[in-house]
C-alpha positions as a Markdown table, in Angstrom:
| # | Residue | x | y | z |
|---|---|---|---|---|
| 1 | Unk | 20.4 | -20.6 | 4.2 |
| 2 | Unk | 20.1 | -18.7 | 0.9 |
| 3 | Unk | 17.0 | -19.5 | -1.2 |
| 4 | Unk | 17.7 | -21.0 | -4.6 |
| 5 | Unk | 14.2 | -20.2 | -5.9 |
| 6 | Unk | 13.8 | -17.7 | -8.7 |
| 7 | Unk | 13.7 | -14.0 | -7.7 |
| 8 | Unk | 10.4 | -12.2 | -7.2 |
| 9 | Unk | 9.8 | -8.7 | -8.4 |
| 10 | Unk | 7.2 | -6.1 | -7.8 |
| 11 | Unk | 7.9 | -3.4 | -10.4 |
| 12 | Unk | 4.2 | -3.4 | -11.1 |
| 13 | Unk | 4.0 | -0.6 | -8.5 |
| 14 | Unk | 6.3 | 1.6 | -10.6 |
| 15 | Unk | 3.2 | 2.3 | -12.8 |
| 16 | Unk | 0.5 | 1.9 | -10.2 |
| 17 | Unk | 1.9 | 4.6 | -8.0 |
| 18 | Unk | 3.2 | 6.9 | -10.8 |
| 19 | Unk | 0.2 | 9.3 | -10.9 |
| 20 | Unk | 0.2 | 10.4 | -7.2 |
| 21 | Unk | 2.3 | 10.0 | -4.1 |
| 22 | Unk | -0.8 | 9.3 | -1.9 |
| 23 | Unk | -2.6 | 6.0 | -1.2 |
| 24 | Unk | -5.9 | 5.7 | 0.5 |
| 25 | Unk | -6.6 | 3.0 | 3.1 |
| 26 | Unk | -10.2 | 2.2 | 3.9 |
| 27 | Unk | -10.2 | 0.0 | 6.9 |
| 28 | Unk | -13.5 | -1.6 | 8.2 |
| 29 | Unk | -15.8 | 1.0 | 6.8 |
| 30 | Unk | -18.4 | -1.2 | 5.2 |
| 31 | Unk | -19.6 | -1.2 | 1.6 |
| 32 | Unk | -21.4 | 2.1 | 1.4 |
| 33 | Unk | -18.8 | 4.2 | 3.3 |
| 34 | Unk | -15.9 | 2.5 | 1.4 |
| 35 | Unk | -17.5 | 3.3 | -1.9 |
| 36 | Unk | -18.0 | 6.9 | -0.8 |
| 37 | Unk | -14.5 | 7.5 | 0.4 |
| 38 | Unk | -12.9 | 5.6 | -2.5 |
| 39 | Unk | -14.8 | 7.9 | -4.8 |
| 40 | Unk | -13.5 | 10.9 | -2.8 |
| 41 | Unk | -10.0 | 9.6 | -3.2 |
| 42 | Unk | -10.3 | 9.1 | -7.0 |
| 43 | Unk | -11.9 | 12.5 | -7.5 |
| 44 | Unk | -9.0 | 14.0 | -5.6 |
| 45 | Unk | -6.5 | 12.3 | -8.0 |
| 46 | Unk | -5.5 | 9.4 | -5.6 |
| 47 | Unk | -5.7 | 6.4 | -7.8 |
| 48 | Unk | -4.4 | 3.8 | -5.3 |
| 49 | Unk | -7.0 | 2.6 | -2.8 |
| 50 | Unk | -6.4 | -0.3 | -0.4 |
| 51 | Unk | -9.1 | -2.2 | 1.6 |
| 52 | Unk | -7.8 | -4.4 | 4.4 |
| 53 | Unk | -9.4 | -7.8 | 4.5 |
| 54 | Unk | -10.4 | -8.9 | 8.0 |
| 55 | Unk | -14.1 | -9.6 | 7.9 |
| 56 | Unk | -16.8 | -10.8 | 5.5 |
| 57 | Unk | -18.0 | -7.2 | 5.2 |
| 58 | Unk | -14.5 | -6.2 | 4.1 |
| 59 | Unk | -14.7 | -8.7 | 1.3 |
| 60 | Unk | -18.1 | -7.3 | 0.2 |
| 61 | Unk | -16.6 | -3.8 | 0.3 |
| 62 | Unk | -13.6 | -4.9 | -1.7 |
| 63 | Unk | -15.7 | -6.5 | -4.3 |
| 64 | Unk | -17.9 | -3.4 | -4.9 |
| 65 | Unk | -15.0 | -0.9 | -4.8 |
| 66 | Unk | -13.0 | -3.1 | -7.2 |
| 67 | Unk | -16.0 | -3.1 | -9.6 |
| 68 | Unk | -16.2 | 0.7 | -9.6 |
| 69 | Unk | -12.4 | 1.0 | -9.9 |
| 70 | Unk | -12.4 | -1.1 | -13.0 |
| 71 | Unk | -15.0 | 1.2 | -14.6 |
| 72 | Unk | -12.7 | 4.2 | -13.9 |
| 73 | Unk | -9.6 | 2.4 | -15.2 |
| 74 | Unk | -7.8 | 2.2 | -11.8 |
| 75 | Unk | -7.0 | -0.6 | -9.4 |
| 76 | Unk | -7.7 | -1.6 | -5.8 |
| 77 | Unk | -5.5 | -3.5 | -3.4 |
| 78 | Unk | -6.3 | -5.9 | -0.6 |
| 79 | Unk | -4.5 | -5.2 | 2.7 |
| 80 | Unk | -3.7 | -7.0 | 5.9 |
| 81 | Unk | -2.8 | -10.2 | 4.0 |
| 82 | Unk | -1.3 | -12.5 | 6.6 |
| 83 | Unk | -2.5 | -16.0 | 5.3 |
| 84 | Unk | -2.1 | -17.7 | 2.0 |
| 85 | Unk | -5.8 | -18.4 | 1.6 |
| 86 | Unk | -6.5 | -14.6 | 1.6 |
| 87 | Unk | -4.6 | -14.3 | -1.7 |
| 88 | Unk | -7.1 | -16.2 | -3.8 |
| 89 | Unk | -10.0 | -14.6 | -1.9 |
| 90 | Unk | -8.7 | -11.1 | -2.6 |
| 91 | Unk | -8.1 | -11.9 | -6.3 |
| 92 | Unk | -11.6 | -13.4 | -6.6 |
| 93 | Unk | -13.0 | -10.2 | -5.1 |
| 94 | Unk | -11.2 | -8.0 | -7.7 |
| 95 | Unk | -8.1 | -6.9 | -6.0 |
| 96 | Unk | -5.1 | -6.3 | -8.3 |
| 97 | Unk | -2.4 | -6.1 | -5.7 |
| 98 | Unk | -1.8 | -7.2 | -2.1 |
| 99 | Unk | -0.4 | -5.5 | 1.0 |
| 100 | Unk | 0.9 | -7.2 | 4.1 |
| 101 | Unk | 1.7 | -5.6 | 7.5 |
| 102 | Unk | 4.9 | -7.7 | 7.8 |
| 103 | Unk | 7.5 | -9.6 | 5.9 |
| 104 | Unk | 6.8 | -13.2 | 5.1 |
| 105 | Unk | 8.6 | -14.8 | 2.2 |
| 106 | Unk | 6.2 | -17.6 | 1.8 |
| 107 | Unk | 3.3 | -15.2 | 1.2 |
| 108 | Unk | 5.4 | -13.2 | -1.2 |
| 109 | Unk | 6.2 | -16.3 | -3.3 |
| 110 | Unk | 2.6 | -17.6 | -3.1 |
| 111 | Unk | 1.3 | -14.3 | -4.4 |
| 112 | Unk | 3.9 | -14.4 | -7.2 |
| 113 | Unk | 2.7 | -17.8 | -8.2 |
| 114 | Unk | -0.7 | -16.3 | -8.7 |
| 115 | Unk | 0.7 | -13.3 | -10.5 |
| 116 | Unk | -0.4 | -10.9 | -7.8 |
| 117 | Unk | 1.8 | -7.9 | -7.1 |
| 118 | Unk | 2.8 | -8.0 | -3.4 |
| 119 | Unk | 3.8 | -5.1 | -1.1 |
| 120 | Unk | 5.4 | -6.6 | 2.1 |
| 121 | Unk | 5.7 | -4.6 | 5.3 |
| 122 | Unk | 9.2 | -3.9 | 6.8 |
| 123 | Unk | 10.5 | -2.3 | 9.9 |
| 124 | Unk | 14.2 | -3.2 | 10.1 |
| 125 | Unk | 17.3 | -3.2 | 7.9 |
| 126 | Unk | 17.3 | -7.0 | 8.1 |
| 127 | Unk | 13.8 | -7.2 | 6.5 |
| 128 | Unk | 14.8 | -4.6 | 3.9 |
| 129 | Unk | 17.9 | -6.7 | 3.0 |
| 130 | Unk | 15.8 | -9.8 | 2.8 |
| 131 | Unk | 13.4 | -8.0 | 0.5 |
| 132 | Unk | 16.1 | -6.8 | -1.9 |
| 133 | Unk | 17.8 | -10.2 | -1.9 |
| 134 | Unk | 14.5 | -11.6 | -3.0 |
| 135 | Unk | 14.3 | -9.1 | -5.8 |
| 136 | Unk | 11.7 | -6.6 | -4.5 |
| 137 | Unk | 12.1 | -2.9 | -5.1 |
| 138 | Unk | 8.9 | -1.7 | -3.4 |
| 139 | Unk | 8.1 | -2.2 | 0.3 |
| 140 | Unk | 5.7 | -0.9 | 2.8 |
| 141 | Unk | 7.3 | 0.7 | 5.9 |
| 142 | Unk | 5.0 | 0.1 | 8.9 |
| 143 | Unk | 4.3 | 1.8 | 11.3 |
| 144 | Unk | 5.8 | 4.8 | 9.6 |
| 145 | Unk | 4.9 | 7.4 | 12.3 |
| 146 | Unk | 6.7 | 5.3 | 14.9 |
| 147 | Unk | 9.7 | 4.8 | 12.6 |
| 148 | Unk | 10.0 | 8.5 | 12.0 |
| 149 | Unk | 11.2 | 10.4 | 9.0 |
| 150 | Unk | 14.9 | 10.0 | 9.9 |
| 151 | Unk | 14.6 | 6.2 | 9.5 |
| 152 | Unk | 13.8 | 6.7 | 5.8 |
| 153 | Unk | 16.6 | 9.1 | 5.3 |
| 154 | Unk | 19.0 | 6.6 | 6.8 |
| 155 | Unk | 17.7 | 3.6 | 4.9 |
| 156 | Unk | 18.2 | 5.4 | 1.6 |
| 157 | Unk | 21.9 | 5.1 | 2.0 |
| 158 | Unk | 22.3 | 1.3 | 2.0 |
| 159 | Unk | 19.1 | 0.6 | 0.0 |
| 160 | Unk | 18.9 | 3.3 | -2.7 |
| 161 | Unk | 17.0 | 1.0 | -5.1 |
| 162 | Unk | 14.1 | 0.6 | -2.7 |
| 163 | Unk | 10.9 | 2.6 | -3.0 |
| 164 | Unk | 8.9 | 3.1 | 0.2 |
| 165 | Unk | 5.2 | 3.3 | 0.9 |
| 166 | Unk | 4.9 | 4.8 | 4.3 |
| 167 | Unk | 1.9 | 3.5 | 6.3 |
| 168 | Unk | 0.7 | 4.0 | 9.9 |
| 169 | Unk | -0.1 | 7.2 | 11.7 |
| 170 | Unk | 0.1 | 9.4 | 8.6 |
| 171 | Unk | -2.3 | 12.2 | 7.6 |
| 172 | Unk | -2.3 | 15.4 | 5.5 |
| 173 | Unk | -0.5 | 17.3 | 8.2 |
| 174 | Unk | 2.7 | 15.1 | 8.4 |
| 175 | Unk | 2.6 | 13.5 | 4.9 |
| 176 | Unk | 4.9 | 16.0 | 3.3 |
| 177 | Unk | 7.6 | 15.5 | 5.9 |
| 178 | Unk | 7.8 | 11.8 | 4.9 |
| 179 | Unk | 7.8 | 12.7 | 1.2 |
| 180 | Unk | 10.6 | 15.1 | 1.8 |
| 181 | Unk | 12.5 | 12.3 | 3.5 |
| 182 | Unk | 12.4 | 10.2 | 0.4 |
| 183 | Unk | 9.2 | 8.2 | 0.7 |
| 184 | Unk | 7.6 | 7.6 | -2.7 |
| 185 | Unk | 4.0 | 7.1 | -1.4 |
| 186 | Unk | 2.2 | 8.0 | 1.8 |
| 187 | Unk | -0.9 | 6.1 | 2.9 |
| 188 | Unk | -3.7 | 8.0 | 4.7 |
| 189 | Unk | -7.1 | 6.9 | 6.0 |
| 190 | Unk | -9.1 | 9.2 | 8.3 |
| 191 | Unk | -7.7 | 12.3 | 6.4 |
| 192 | Unk | -10.3 | 11.5 | 3.7 |
| 193 | Unk | -13.1 | 12.3 | 6.1 |
| 194 | Unk | -11.7 | 15.7 | 7.2 |
| 195 | Unk | -12.5 | 18.6 | 4.8 |
| 196 | Unk | -9.4 | 20.6 | 6.0 |
| 197 | Unk | -7.1 | 17.6 | 5.3 |
| 198 | Unk | -8.7 | 17.0 | 1.9 |
| 199 | Unk | -7.6 | 20.5 | 0.9 |
| 200 | Unk | -4.1 | 19.7 | 2.0 |
| 201 | Unk | -4.0 | 16.3 | 0.3 |
| 202 | Unk | -5.2 | 17.9 | -2.9 |
| 203 | Unk | -2.3 | 20.3 | -2.8 |
| 204 | Unk | 0.2 | 17.6 | -2.1 |
| 205 | Unk | -1.2 | 15.4 | -5.0 |
| 206 | Unk | -0.9 | 18.4 | -7.3 |
| 207 | Unk | 2.6 | 19.3 | -6.2 |
| 208 | Unk | 3.9 | 15.8 | -6.8 |
| 209 | Unk | 2.0 | 15.0 | -10.0 |
């Protein structure tokens, strides 16, 4: 049955991801390490940093990283949003956008009611069609490494208006392949802890800026 509710949009990401095609995901690293790697990302030119929310320590890390991000004039997102109560918790901790591993219309609408930009996860054309029907133009493709670069090339045909953030199994060595396939943003995690990959990421950020 088609929803009669008003459409939801997430064009906020047009601006948020404009400066660099790379996003940093800091999962379960604690406060001190999250701050350290977020600073590394910002210094590299990666403005977008996401902290998945799964433990109390994750909330503490999000709060501190968000505080530092506001001082630098950038924003931090809260990831792994799978329950409605996480929306208010993330907003209270300073998150400016939300990311989910899957597609859940009730979460998308709940976030919209609280004026929180939401990036839902998709894996199939069915989920992509549902997202565009709802009015979304940005989605997270997860797990990207499993989907492969050809998936993105194929999806650009029927869904040319969609901008993809590729997440899951990406690093500095394969990120460019996904960008070449039409992905707007690639999300990396452990690459921020590898000096060799940092050099590659810096080059990719510079090339796409």
